Amino acid sequence: MVTIKEIAERAKVSRTTVSRVINNSGYVSEDAKKRVLKVIEDTGYVPNQYAKSLRTKSTKVIGVILPKISTETSSRLVKGLDEILAKEGYQILLTITNLDPNKEIEYLKLLKSRNVDGIILSATNINEVLIEEIHQGEVPFVTVGQHIAGLANVLFDDYRASRDMVSLFVEKGHKKIAFIGVDEQDHSVGYLRKQGYLKGLEEYGLTAEDKWIQKGKFDVESGYESMKSIMEDAKQKPSAVLAVTDRLAIGAIRYLNDIGLSVPNDIAVAGMGGSELSKYISPSLTTIDFSIEDAGREAAKLLLKQIDGSSCKDVIRLIDHRLLNHFSI
Amino acid sequence: MVTIKEIAERAKVSRTTVSRVINNSGYVSEDAKKRVLKVIEDTGYVPNQYAKSLRTKSTKVIGVILPKISTETSSRLVKGLDEILAKEGYQILLTITNLDPNKEIEYLKLLKSRNVDGIILSATNINEVLIEEIHQGEVPFVTVGQHIAGLANVLFDDYRASRDMVSLFVEKGHKKIAFIGVDEQDHSVGYLRKQGYLKGLEEYGLTAEDKWIQKGKFDVESGYESMKSIMEDAKQKPSAVLAVTDRLAIGAIRYLNDIGLSVPNDIAVAGMGGSELSKYISPSLTTIDFSIEDAGREAAKLLLKQIDGSSCKDVIRLIDHRLLNHFSI
DNA sequence: TTCTAATATGGAATCGATTCCATAGCAACA
DNA sequence: TGTTGCTATGGAATCGATTCCATATTAGAA
C-alpha cells in the first residue's frame, strides 16, 4: 500500500507539501504541484481515510439502522438517502436489526465507535434504553417513521392518510366501511391509522359495527382471515373495506373472490402502503403511496444540516402521500 | 470523546494495560483488569475504530457496490450478505451506482481508500478499466451475477434456468413456444437466457418462427408491445411464451387479456426472477426464483475465506433456482 | 539598500489506538 | 546463591494522514 511518505520521497518534497496538493490548501508552487500529481497518477495512490479521519474527525460516513432490508420501504428509504448523501460525498454504513431491539442499541454503539458523522434510524420499538443511548453521544441524529421527542423526526402522516381513504370511499358513495388493522402497539400502522379511520367515520357521521373492525398481522393470510370474520360474523355486510397494508388488502380480496364476490363491483377494497404490487394485480389495488424516497431525502437533508452545525431539536417533517389507482374502487 | 489515555489515567495503569484488557491479550492481573473495566463502564468508553484500524489494518467493513437499491434483487442480496457478515462482526458500507459505469470505478477506488476488508460487486457493465482497477489492489473480492475471469464469482445459472422453463412447457404439452428477451449486451439476462431457450427448443426438436422471438426492455410496457408484435406478426400463434423477467411477463399477460385471451387457458405465460409479484397476481405467474439470498450468503462466505487468507482465484459458485407456481401454466 | 509581505517548503507534533521490547518481581529448581 | 521462567507492567515506536510553526526565498515598497 503506497503512502503519503512514499509520494513525498518520489516527488522530492515533504509530506506536508503532498498533503497541500491533495487538499488544495496553502501555498504550493506550480512545479512542485505538477511533480506530486504525476507521482500520484503513476502510483495510483489513494489517501488512507482512517489516518485522515483520525486527524480530522470527519469520516464522511453516515450510519443507517434499518429493521429489515428486503422490504420495499427500506430500499426506497435507502434510495432517497443515497440520492442526497452521495452527492455530498457521504457513504452509507448499513446495519440491519432484523427487528431485534437489542441490536438497535448494539448497532448504535457500534456506529459511534466508528465515528460516523451522523446516524439515521428507521426505528421499530422505541424504548427507554434506546433513547438514552441516542441522547448520550452528541452525534447528529434523525429518526424516520417513529417519533422520538427532542430529535429530528421525519414522519408519515398515517392518521391523515387513513382519513383520506375514508373520504374517498364516501365520495364514491360508500357508507358501510369496514377496517382491517394491526396491533396498536405499532404506533404508526396500528394506532394512528385506526384513529384516522375512526375520525373519518365520525366526520361523515358514519358508524361501524364492532365486527367490521378486525385486527390482523402483516401478511396476506391474516387479511384473508380478517375478511372472513367480517363477512361471516357481521350482521350487515360492509360495502367497502380499508386495510392498513396492501398485503392485508390482497388477502381480503382473495377471500372475497373465493366466496364469489367481485372486487370492486360487489365490495370495494383499499390498502395502504403503495406497494408495487398494487398496480400489477388486476384490478389494480387502490392504495396510499407514502413518498418514502422523499422521506429519505428529507432525513438526509436534516442530517446534513445538523452536521453543518444547525440544531434540529424537536423538528418534525411530515411527508406527503398520494392516492394510487383511485379509479378501482 | 473519552480515549484510552483517559481510561489509563483514571485506572492508574498504562495505555498498554488498558489495551490488553480490551483485547484480552497478554498478562494482566485480576486487580488491574477489574479497575480498568470499572472505569470503562463508568465512562461509556468505546475504542476509536479509526485509530485501531490504522494500526491493525483490519477494518471489519465490507464494501458493497450495487447497481440499484430499490429492486427485489438488491435487497435480497444484501439480506443474504448481512446474514453471514453481521455474525462475524462485519458491517456493510453501501454504495449505489445507479447503473453508471463510471461510478462503479469511482466507488471501487473509494472503498479501497476506506481500507475495507473486502469488496462485493454486483456488476452491470464489465469493462476493461473496471477489471484493471479491481486487479490492482489485492483486496479480497467477489462478484455476483456477472462473471469476471480470475476472481471469485457467484453466478446464477441463467442458461439452465430458461432451458428448465422450456422443459416445463414441453412437459405440459406445449410445442409452440415464443420468447421475449432483452438486449444481449446484458450477458446474463439477455444472452444466456436466450441461449438456454434456444438450446431447450433444440433438445426437444422444436423450432420457433422468427417473429416469436422478441426483444424488450426491463419494463411492463415493452412486455406488452413485444407480445403484441408476436400476436400480430406471426404466421402461427404460439401456445406459450417465455419472458426473461416477470415484468415482461406481466406486460405480455396484459396484452393477451386486452385482446380477450385467457391466461393460461388460451395461451401460457412464464416469467423469470421469482418476484413477489408472481404469487400475488391472479392467476399467479409461473416463474423461476433464483435463490438470491443464497447468492448473498455464498458471496459473503467466499469473501471471508479470502480474508482468512485462502486464495479464491477463478472460483465459480453456481446458485440454485427453483420453479414457482408451476401449476399455473 | 533595507524592510515588509507574499510565496514556498519542511520539521515535528498530533490524532487514538496496538505492539515490540525492556524491566522487574517472584517462585521453583539445581 | 545464582539461574531460569512465568507473571505483570509500562515506555516508546508505529500506523498514515493533517496542521501548527519556523524558516527560506523572492519580489516589491520605502
XYZ file of C-alpha atoms (C1' of nucleotides) in Angstrom:
718
model
C 0.000 0.000 0.000
C 1.541 3.278 -1.086
C 1.518 6.075 1.481
C 1.963 9.809 1.522
C 5.536 9.312 2.654
C 6.397 7.431 -0.492
C 4.750 10.042 -2.680
C 6.747 12.724 -0.897
C 10.028 10.915 -1.449
C 9.375 10.214 -5.094
C 8.301 13.775 -5.807
C 11.182 15.113 -3.762
C 9.017 17.198 -1.480
C 7.839 16.852 2.104
C 4.684 15.056 3.215
C 3.336 18.470 4.122
C 3.521 19.603 0.537
C 1.877 16.443 -0.743
C -0.933 16.974 1.709
C -1.310 20.537 0.469
C -1.607 19.368 -3.087
C -4.196 16.743 -2.226
C -6.319 19.130 -0.230
C -5.746 22.236 -2.308
C -4.668 24.230 0.693
C -1.775 26.569 1.478
C 0.987 27.594 -0.872
C 2.433 25.174 -3.379
C 4.491 26.094 -6.416
C 3.210 25.034 -9.798
C 6.313 22.976 -10.279
C 6.022 21.001 -7.066
C 2.327 20.515 -7.619
C 2.901 19.058 -11.047
C 5.514 16.620 -9.767
C 3.295 15.454 -6.940
C 0.289 14.948 -9.183
C 2.424 12.996 -11.606
C 3.634 10.632 -8.897
C 0.114 10.199 -7.541
C -1.076 9.342 -11.019
C 1.770 6.900 -11.591
C 1.364 5.064 -8.338
C -2.417 5.063 -8.142
C -2.088 6.446 -4.644
C -5.282 6.912 -2.617
C -5.028 8.599 0.786
C -5.844 6.363 3.718
C -9.180 7.523 5.034
C -8.590 6.153 8.503
C -5.473 8.151 9.050
C -7.286 11.148 7.694
C -10.357 10.634 9.840
C -8.225 10.101 12.896
C -6.827 13.590 12.481
C -9.773 15.472 11.113
C -12.590 13.700 12.962
C -14.881 13.897 9.934
C -15.433 10.482 8.378
C -17.898 11.143 5.561
C -19.815 8.093 6.638
C -23.443 8.060 7.720
C -24.703 5.165 9.774
C -28.110 3.812 8.873
C -30.048 1.442 11.102
C -32.851 -0.459 9.430
C -35.270 -3.009 10.851
C -35.307 -5.067 7.643
C -33.656 -4.745 4.310
C -35.778 -6.777 1.966
C -38.860 -4.660 2.121
C -39.912 -2.046 -0.351
C -39.995 0.543 2.385
C -36.399 0.023 3.408
C -34.995 0.028 -0.060
C -36.939 3.082 -1.096
C -35.729 4.836 2.017
C -32.126 3.967 1.306
C -32.596 5.147 -2.242
C -33.749 8.573 -1.059
C -30.957 8.792 1.482
C -28.301 7.864 -1.009
C -29.542 10.359 -3.555
C -28.716 13.235 -1.246
C -25.789 11.797 0.699
C -23.757 10.512 -2.251
C -23.942 13.921 -3.860
C -22.225 15.387 -0.808
C -19.594 12.670 -0.750
C -21.052 10.652 2.105
C -21.234 6.887 2.168
C -23.765 4.747 3.949
C -22.748 2.253 6.604
C -25.641 -0.132 6.782
C -26.812 -2.083 9.783
C -29.872 -4.295 9.919
C -31.530 -5.204 13.177
C -33.989 -7.821 11.926
C -36.473 -6.290 14.346
C -34.315 -7.166 17.348
C -34.427 -4.231 19.808
C -31.122 -5.253 21.380
C -29.429 -4.961 18.049
C -30.730 -1.436 17.718
C -28.719 -0.461 20.757
C -25.735 -2.566 19.843
C -25.519 -1.014 16.385
C -25.978 2.442 17.784
C -22.870 1.933 19.903
C -21.017 0.386 17.050
C -21.762 3.287 14.734
C -20.498 5.678 17.351
C -17.282 3.744 17.754
C -16.875 4.046 14.031
C -17.183 7.791 14.448
C -19.862 8.166 11.825
C -20.732 11.776 11.049
C -24.408 11.103 11.629
C -26.986 8.393 12.216
C -30.344 7.711 10.633
C -32.653 5.340 12.450
C -35.706 3.726 10.986
C -36.938 2.555 14.339
C -39.358 -0.137 15.266
C -39.542 -0.305 19.025
C -38.741 2.851 20.849
C -37.694 2.129 24.407
C -36.050 3.970 27.266
C -32.632 2.432 26.905
C -32.536 3.244 23.223
C -33.484 6.856 23.767
C -30.885 7.247 26.468
C -28.212 5.747 24.242
C -29.188 8.140 21.474
C -29.003 11.198 23.650
C -25.606 10.482 25.100
C -23.193 10.972 22.300
C -23.968 14.200 20.527
C -23.966 12.579 17.107
C -26.282 14.234 14.571
C -29.361 12.073 14.504
C -32.576 11.677 12.522
C -35.393 9.191 13.042
C -37.725 8.074 10.309
C -41.205 6.698 10.785
C -41.475 6.806 14.561
C -41.459 9.895 16.711
C -38.835 10.476 19.388
C -39.108 13.696 21.350
C -36.174 16.068 21.262
C -34.772 14.808 17.976
C -35.189 15.480 14.301
C -38.050 13.336 13.052
C -39.265 12.522 9.592
C -42.757 11.132 9.856
C -45.541 9.861 7.687
C -48.995 11.221 8.288
C -50.639 7.889 8.939
C -53.579 9.498 10.657
C -54.487 11.735 7.758
C -53.766 9.007 5.236
C -56.470 6.713 6.510
C -58.851 9.616 6.976
C -58.213 10.466 3.336
C -59.035 6.964 2.354
C -62.333 7.086 4.242
C -63.122 10.347 2.438
C -62.511 8.688 -0.870
C -64.820 5.821 -0.010
C -67.524 8.263 0.998
C -67.062 10.278 -2.191
C -67.600 7.108 -4.150
C -70.856 6.578 -2.308
C -69.837 4.094 0.380
C -71.394 4.355 3.808
C -70.603 0.978 5.312
C -66.861 0.891 5.668
C -65.030 -1.935 7.432
C -61.440 -1.849 8.695
C -58.609 -4.363 8.912
C -55.836 -3.076 11.157
C -52.874 -4.431 13.060
C -51.829 -4.412 16.691
C -51.919 -0.897 18.131
C -48.550 -1.413 19.773
C -47.308 -0.333 16.399
C -47.975 3.339 16.825
C -47.888 4.314 13.158
C -49.548 1.474 11.334
C -51.619 0.104 14.188
C -52.713 3.056 16.271
C -52.639 6.134 14.034
C -54.189 4.511 11.005
C -57.028 3.187 13.116
C -57.591 6.570 14.726
C -57.678 8.185 11.301
C -60.257 5.693 10.168
C -62.433 6.300 13.213
C -62.097 10.042 12.838
C -63.034 9.764 9.179
C -66.198 7.889 10.007
C -67.053 10.440 12.650
C -66.603 13.349 10.274
C -69.133 11.906 7.901
C -71.477 10.851 10.663
C -70.939 7.174 9.913
C -70.742 4.292 12.323
C -69.262 0.844 12.139
C -70.390 -2.445 13.592
C -67.870 -3.901 16.048
C -67.364 -6.864 13.770
C -66.341 -4.561 10.951
C -63.167 -3.702 12.758
C -60.676 -6.532 12.654
C -57.072 -6.942 13.554
C -54.534 -8.920 11.514
C -50.791 -9.284 11.257
C -48.633 -8.075 8.403
C -49.319 -10.900 5.993
C -51.729 -11.926 3.272
C -53.159 -14.819 5.255
C -54.384 -12.681 8.103
C -56.012 -10.332 5.600
C -57.887 -13.357 4.320
C -58.941 -14.419 7.807
C -59.943 -10.943 8.880
C -62.116 -10.516 5.832
C -63.659 -13.878 6.517
C -64.531 -12.843 10.066
C -66.138 -9.686 8.809
C -68.276 -11.412 6.217
C -69.276 -14.297 8.433
C -69.892 -12.507 11.708
C -71.238 -9.084 10.838
C -74.988 -8.519 10.813
C -74.809 -6.073 7.943
C -72.216 -6.631 5.249
C -69.974 -3.626 4.570
C -69.730 -2.172 1.074
C -66.102 -1.199 1.454
C -63.018 -2.309 3.390
C -59.943 -0.354 4.346
C -56.910 -2.469 5.123
C -53.863 -0.820 6.687
C -51.396 -2.616 4.449
C -51.522 -3.752 0.851
C -50.925 -7.331 1.815
C -53.852 -7.381 4.150
C -55.898 -5.901 1.321
C -54.767 -8.585 -1.068
C -55.710 -11.239 1.452
C -59.105 -9.648 1.815
C -59.625 -9.631 -1.941
C -58.631 -13.281 -2.097
C -61.295 -14.198 0.386
C -63.940 -12.137 -1.372
C -63.097 -13.750 -4.676
C -63.198 -17.165 -3.058
C -66.770 -16.650 -1.915
C -67.717 -15.463 -5.375
C -67.813 -11.726 -4.806
C -66.315 -9.356 -7.348
C -63.998 -6.548 -6.308
C -64.767 -3.667 -6.663
C -68.237 -4.274 -8.073
C -69.729 -6.101 -5.112
C -67.440 -4.709 -2.459
C -64.601 -2.206 -2.615
C -61.193 -2.812 -1.045
C -58.378 -0.365 -0.428
C -54.942 -0.936 1.020
C -52.202 1.348 2.272
C -48.501 1.480 1.508
C -48.368 1.980 -2.236
C -46.559 -1.270 -2.856
C -45.572 -2.114 -6.375
C -47.970 -4.992 -6.180
C -50.873 -2.602 -6.144
C -50.517 -1.655 -9.765
C -49.829 -5.103 -11.107
C -52.686 -7.061 -9.657
C -55.906 -6.799 -11.555
C -57.962 -4.909 -11.000
C -55.275 -2.705 -9.526
C -55.483 -2.022 -5.827
C -56.451 1.390 -4.525
C -53.819 2.336 -2.002
C -51.961 5.210 -0.447
C -48.401 5.692 -1.507
C -46.227 7.295 1.140
C -43.407 9.131 -0.558
C -40.718 7.105 1.080
C -37.957 8.344 -1.178
C -38.942 11.843 -0.112
C -38.671 10.761 3.486
C -35.160 9.500 2.779
C -34.175 12.697 1.050
C -35.672 14.790 3.812
C -33.927 12.765 6.506
C -30.612 13.120 4.702
C -31.063 16.864 4.414
C -31.931 17.204 8.071
C -28.841 15.240 8.962
C -26.573 17.316 6.763
C -27.989 20.434 8.329
C -27.052 19.146 11.753
C -23.596 18.196 10.558
C -23.240 21.761 9.343
C -23.902 22.870 12.883
C -27.596 23.761 12.918
C -29.573 22.391 15.781
C -32.643 20.423 14.767
C -34.072 19.559 18.140
C -37.735 18.636 18.132
C -38.058 19.132 14.417
C -40.862 17.228 12.717
C -41.158 16.848 8.986
C -44.377 15.342 7.739
C -44.037 13.525 4.465
C -46.700 13.663 1.806
C -48.653 10.764 0.461
C -50.847 10.290 -2.536
C -53.647 8.115 -3.709
C -52.863 5.388 -6.217
C -55.364 3.717 -8.520
C -58.348 5.506 -7.019
C -60.376 4.579 -10.085
C -60.540 0.989 -8.982
C -62.912 1.433 -6.081
C -14.768 11.901 23.440
C -13.036 9.713 26.015
C -9.847 7.997 24.912
C -7.690 5.148 26.046
C -5.332 7.624 27.635
C -8.018 8.888 29.962
C -9.034 5.370 30.901
C -5.413 4.576 31.686
C -5.030 7.593 33.922
C -8.253 7.002 35.795
C -7.459 3.326 36.348
C -3.867 4.158 37.260
C -2.357 1.872 34.680
C -0.660 2.391 31.345
C -2.416 2.549 27.973
C -0.770 -0.745 27.192
C -2.558 -2.440 30.038
C -5.889 -0.942 29.060
C -5.384 -2.236 25.551
C -4.608 -5.655 26.958
C -7.816 -5.681 28.921
C -9.892 -4.603 25.926
C -8.385 -7.191 23.637
C -7.946 -9.966 26.159
C -4.300 -10.370 25.306
C -1.102 -10.663 27.292
C -0.771 -10.677 31.053
C -2.998 -8.532 33.237
C -3.558 -9.005 36.947
C -7.099 -9.552 38.122
C -6.872 -6.388 40.131
C -5.810 -4.155 37.265
C -8.355 -5.722 34.993
C -11.139 -5.040 37.414
C -10.169 -1.378 37.782
C -9.950 -0.862 34.043
C -13.320 -2.485 33.367
C -14.898 -0.364 36.063
C -13.603 2.850 34.504
C -14.702 1.756 31.029
C -18.151 1.039 32.366
C -18.338 4.358 34.184
C -17.242 6.457 31.248
C -19.054 4.591 28.481
C -15.758 4.412 26.646
C -15.755 2.918 23.142
C -12.415 2.450 21.383
C -11.948 4.594 18.325
C -12.171 2.268 15.364
C -10.159 4.507 13.094
C -7.165 4.566 15.347
C -7.494 0.845 15.738
C -7.824 0.217 12.026
C -4.881 2.444 11.299
C -2.685 0.195 13.371
C -4.152 -3.195 12.711
C -5.203 -2.740 9.065
C -8.363 -4.760 9.605
C -11.456 -2.579 9.482
C -14.309 -5.057 9.812
C -16.073 -3.270 6.998
C -17.104 -4.855 3.711
C -17.758 -2.600 0.755
C -20.743 -3.472 -1.376
C -21.337 -1.983 -4.798
C -24.859 -2.265 -6.132
C -26.360 -1.073 -9.397
C -29.687 -0.172 -7.799
C -31.067 -0.419 -4.338
C -34.803 -0.413 -4.780
C -35.094 -3.705 -6.543
C -36.001 -7.005 -5.005
C -32.767 -8.490 -6.238
C -30.575 -5.966 -4.491
C -32.338 -6.105 -1.206
C -32.440 -9.872 -1.153
C -28.748 -9.932 -1.934
C -27.947 -7.540 0.890
C -30.084 -9.633 3.200
C -28.026 -12.723 2.416
C -24.759 -10.855 2.761
C -25.713 -9.329 6.063
C -26.829 -12.653 7.494
C -23.301 -14.006 7.237
C -21.253 -10.859 7.659
C -23.004 -9.458 10.724
C -22.457 -12.757 12.508
C -18.709 -12.325 12.037
C -18.790 -8.728 13.177
C -18.531 -7.121 9.773
C -20.509 -4.098 8.691
C -21.611 -3.210 5.197
C -20.545 0.005 3.549
C -23.058 0.511 0.805
C -22.523 2.262 -2.492
C -25.039 2.535 -5.282
C -24.029 3.224 -8.852
C -27.444 3.807 -10.370
C -26.172 1.865 -13.378
C -23.463 4.431 -14.076
C -20.271 2.551 -15.069
C -18.084 5.495 -14.052
C -19.461 5.298 -10.559
C -18.519 1.653 -10.402
C -14.890 2.631 -10.774
C -15.170 5.666 -8.567
C -16.689 3.663 -5.752
C -14.142 0.926 -6.160
C -11.394 3.457 -5.516
C -13.305 4.978 -2.679
C -13.800 1.649 -0.957
C -10.109 0.970 -1.245
C -9.251 4.321 0.277
C -11.510 3.362 3.137
C -9.445 0.221 3.528
C -12.410 -2.096 3.517
C -11.506 -5.696 4.305
C -13.243 -6.875 1.154
C -15.477 -5.841 -1.705
C -18.579 -7.392 -3.177
C -19.638 -6.194 -6.587
C -22.990 -6.802 -8.164
C -21.823 -5.636 -11.533
C -23.722 -4.433 -14.532
C -21.266 -3.472 -17.198
C -17.968 -5.207 -17.079
C -15.328 -3.204 -18.899
C -11.566 -3.169 -19.210
C -10.969 -0.226 -16.922
C -13.082 -1.750 -14.209
C -11.296 -5.067 -14.361
C -7.928 -3.397 -14.229
C -8.977 -1.336 -11.240
C -10.155 -4.482 -9.495
C -6.942 -6.365 -10.070
C -4.631 -3.687 -8.800
C -5.188 -3.550 -5.109
C -5.172 -7.045 -3.708
C -8.395 -6.534 -1.816
C -10.465 -9.695 -1.343
C -13.118 -9.516 -3.994
C -16.286 -11.332 -5.034
C -18.568 -10.617 -7.969
C -22.186 -11.571 -8.069
C -24.257 -12.104 -11.185
C -21.645 -11.417 -13.845
C -18.534 -13.410 -14.496
C -15.084 -11.870 -14.304
C -12.169 -14.175 -15.007
C -9.583 -14.632 -12.301
C -11.862 -13.689 -9.446
C -14.309 -15.366 -7.121
C -17.691 -15.381 -8.829
C -21.137 -16.194 -7.586
C -23.356 -16.777 -10.569
C -26.881 -17.678 -11.401
C -27.399 -20.408 -13.923
C -29.408 -18.319 -16.345
C -28.775 -20.717 -19.162
C -30.126 -23.737 -17.378
C -32.991 -21.763 -15.881
C -34.527 -20.898 -19.203
C -33.848 -24.388 -20.514
C -35.716 -25.681 -17.485
C -38.598 -23.443 -18.296
C -38.753 -24.728 -21.857
C -38.761 -28.270 -20.448
C -41.681 -27.410 -18.249
C -43.629 -26.002 -21.171
C -42.949 -29.134 -23.175
C -43.997 -31.355 -20.291
C -47.269 -29.509 -20.163
C -47.760 -30.237 -23.830
C -46.635 -27.018 -25.462
C -44.775 -27.160 -28.755
C -45.042 -23.590 -29.998
C -43.041 -21.531 -27.520
C -42.343 -17.851 -28.066
C -39.694 -15.791 -26.283
C -39.457 -12.240 -25.021
C -35.874 -11.341 -24.189
C -33.791 -8.245 -23.636
C -30.672 -6.833 -25.243
C -27.899 -9.415 -25.400
C -25.381 -6.887 -24.200
C -26.664 -7.997 -20.845
C -24.807 -11.270 -20.699
C -26.895 -12.944 -18.013
C -30.442 -11.876 -18.695
C -30.078 -11.056 -22.374
C -27.627 -13.549 -23.783
C -27.614 -16.613 -21.539
C -31.348 -16.811 -21.052
C -31.875 -16.620 -24.780
C -29.285 -19.298 -25.417
C -30.922 -21.514 -22.833
C -34.253 -21.055 -24.563
C -32.797 -21.908 -27.965
C -30.997 -24.916 -26.566
C -34.197 -26.055 -24.917
C -36.070 -25.915 -28.199
C -33.288 -27.782 -29.906
C -33.291 -30.546 -27.333
C -36.932 -31.244 -27.956
C -36.612 -30.848 -31.693
C -38.775 -27.762 -31.705
C -38.407 -24.655 -33.841
C -39.594 -21.106 -33.499
C -40.741 -18.595 -36.058
C -38.531 -15.507 -36.211
C -41.424 -13.380 -35.065
C -41.802 -15.484 -31.946
C -38.545 -14.126 -30.628
C -38.876 -10.558 -29.479
C -36.696 -8.168 -27.560
C -37.964 -5.758 -24.910
C -36.560 -3.615 -22.144
C -36.956 -4.251 -18.443
C -40.443 -2.860 -18.049
C -44.058 -3.919 -18.259
C -44.808 -1.749 -21.292
C -42.257 -3.435 -23.510
C -43.630 -6.803 -22.461
C -46.966 -5.585 -23.703
C -45.524 -4.366 -27.009
C -43.464 -7.486 -27.568
C -46.472 -9.694 -27.028
C -48.427 -7.526 -29.420
C -45.768 -7.941 -32.105
C -45.830 -11.675 -31.668
C -49.582 -11.966 -31.937
C -49.943 -9.533 -34.822
C -46.979 -10.504 -36.959
C -46.505 -14.235 -36.507
C -47.995 -16.590 -39.045
C -48.734 -19.239 -36.432
C -49.714 -18.152 -32.946
C -47.606 -19.670 -30.155
C -49.267 -21.604 -27.364
C -46.758 -20.483 -24.755
C -44.470 -17.535 -24.091
C -41.335 -17.376 -22.009
C -40.403 -13.881 -20.848
C -36.980 -13.327 -19.295
C -38.330 -11.150 -16.499
C -41.545 -11.178 -14.524
C -42.386 -7.662 -15.602
C -42.138 -8.531 -19.225
C -44.385 -11.487 -18.496
C -46.930 -9.290 -16.781
C -46.912 -6.936 -19.753
C -47.464 -9.881 -22.056
C -50.388 -11.101 -19.956
C -51.876 -7.624 -20.040
C -51.861 -7.599 -23.802
C -53.323 -11.066 -24.039
C -56.111 -10.114 -21.665
C -56.733 -6.947 -23.655
C -57.370 -8.921 -26.840
C -59.677 -11.228 -24.976
C -57.423 -14.219 -24.475
C -57.314 -16.038 -21.185
C -54.058 -16.946 -19.497
C -53.196 -19.792 -19.133
C -56.181 -21.418 -20.833
C -55.691 -19.894 -24.285
C -52.006 -19.263 -24.026
C -49.481 -19.905 -21.276
C -47.036 -17.304 -19.997
C -43.999 -17.734 -17.767
C -41.611 -15.180 -16.380
C -38.250 -15.372 -14.676
C -36.969 -13.800 -11.493
C -39.333 -15.059 -8.847
C -40.562 -11.613 -7.923
C -43.030 -11.297 -5.101
C -45.498 -10.093 -7.670
C -45.649 -13.516 -9.190
C -47.580 -15.020 -6.346
C -49.971 -12.143 -5.818
C -51.281 -11.629 -9.307
C -54.057 -13.949 -10.327
C -53.685 -16.398 -11.697
C -50.231 -16.493 -10.185
C -47.331 -16.266 -12.585
C -45.127 -19.243 -13.282
C -41.573 -18.063 -12.806
C -38.113 -19.105 -11.780
C -36.905 -17.967 -8.427
C -33.171 -17.540 -8.209
C -32.079 -18.017 -4.620
C -30.656 -14.581 -4.284
C -30.279 -14.732 -0.530
C -28.195 -17.862 -1.076
C -26.080 -15.942 -3.526
C -25.532 -13.281 -0.889
C -24.608 -15.831 1.741
C -22.316 -17.647 -0.654
C -20.608 -14.424 -1.697
C -20.091 -13.450 1.916
C -18.567 -16.825 2.711
C -16.241 -16.652 -0.265
C -15.127 -13.230 0.841
C -14.496 -14.292 4.416
C -12.475 -17.211 3.130
C -10.273 -14.825 1.198
C -9.924 -12.549 4.198
C -8.737 -15.587 6.124
C -6.011 -15.986 3.565
C -7.309 -18.605 1.158
C -6.957 -17.792 -2.479
C -10.184 -17.986 -4.438
C -8.958 -17.182 -7.915
C -11.225 -18.323 -10.697
C -13.732 -19.812 -8.343
C -17.269 -20.110 -9.640
C -20.254 -20.878 -7.453
C -23.471 -21.590 -9.265
C -26.561 -20.724 -7.324
C -29.661 -22.851 -7.438
C -33.046 -21.792 -8.646
C -36.491 -23.274 -8.360
C -39.764 -23.171 -10.163
C -42.575 -21.160 -8.620
C -46.272 -21.615 -9.327
C -45.720 -24.211 -11.985
C -49.345 -25.242 -11.701
C -50.462 -22.092 -13.443
C -49.301 -22.952 -16.908
C 19.850 49.248 0.377
C 16.830 47.776 3.866
C 12.286 46.370 5.301
C 7.941 44.103 4.593
C 4.882 40.845 2.777
C 3.729 37.185 -0.050
C 5.103 32.727 -1.531
C 7.044 28.148 -0.751
C 8.660 24.463 1.988
C 9.673 21.252 5.625
C 10.135 19.655 10.659
C 7.700 17.831 14.159
C 3.580 17.267 16.979
C -0.754 15.176 16.826
C -4.962 12.071 16.384
C -6.007 7.160 19.394
C -5.192 3.029 19.234
C -1.645 -1.515 19.124
C 2.567 -3.860 19.986
C 7.591 -4.676 20.406
C 10.813 -4.605 23.811
C 12.742 -3.827 28.277
C 12.373 -4.372 33.046
C 11.096 -6.097 37.497
C 9.098 -9.089 40.984
C 8.722 -13.624 42.489
C 8.688 -18.639 42.797
C 10.955 -23.006 41.682
C 14.984 -25.558 40.899
C 19.787 -27.038 40.795
C 23.192 -18.340 45.737
C 22.548 -17.981 41.001
C 19.764 -19.256 37.115
C 15.504 -19.960 34.732
C 10.826 -18.996 33.660
C 6.439 -17.113 34.426
C 3.649 -13.062 35.521
C 2.853 -8.153 35.240
C 3.663 -3.617 33.689
C 4.983 0.413 31.147
C 7.884 3.174 27.684
C 8.102 4.304 23.192
C 7.642 3.371 18.299
C 4.251 2.919 14.913
C 0.202 3.262 11.585
C -0.755 7.477 7.652
C -2.532 11.278 7.369
C -3.106 16.839 8.841
C -1.522 21.101 10.594
C 0.965 24.438 13.545
C 5.034 26.771 13.443
C 9.506 28.058 11.860
C 12.285 29.247 8.175
C 13.905 30.385 3.455
C 13.367 32.719 -0.813
C 11.851 36.298 -3.674
C 9.554 40.495 -5.172
C 8.059 44.970 -4.323
C 7.880 49.164 -1.458
C 10.135 52.693 1.080
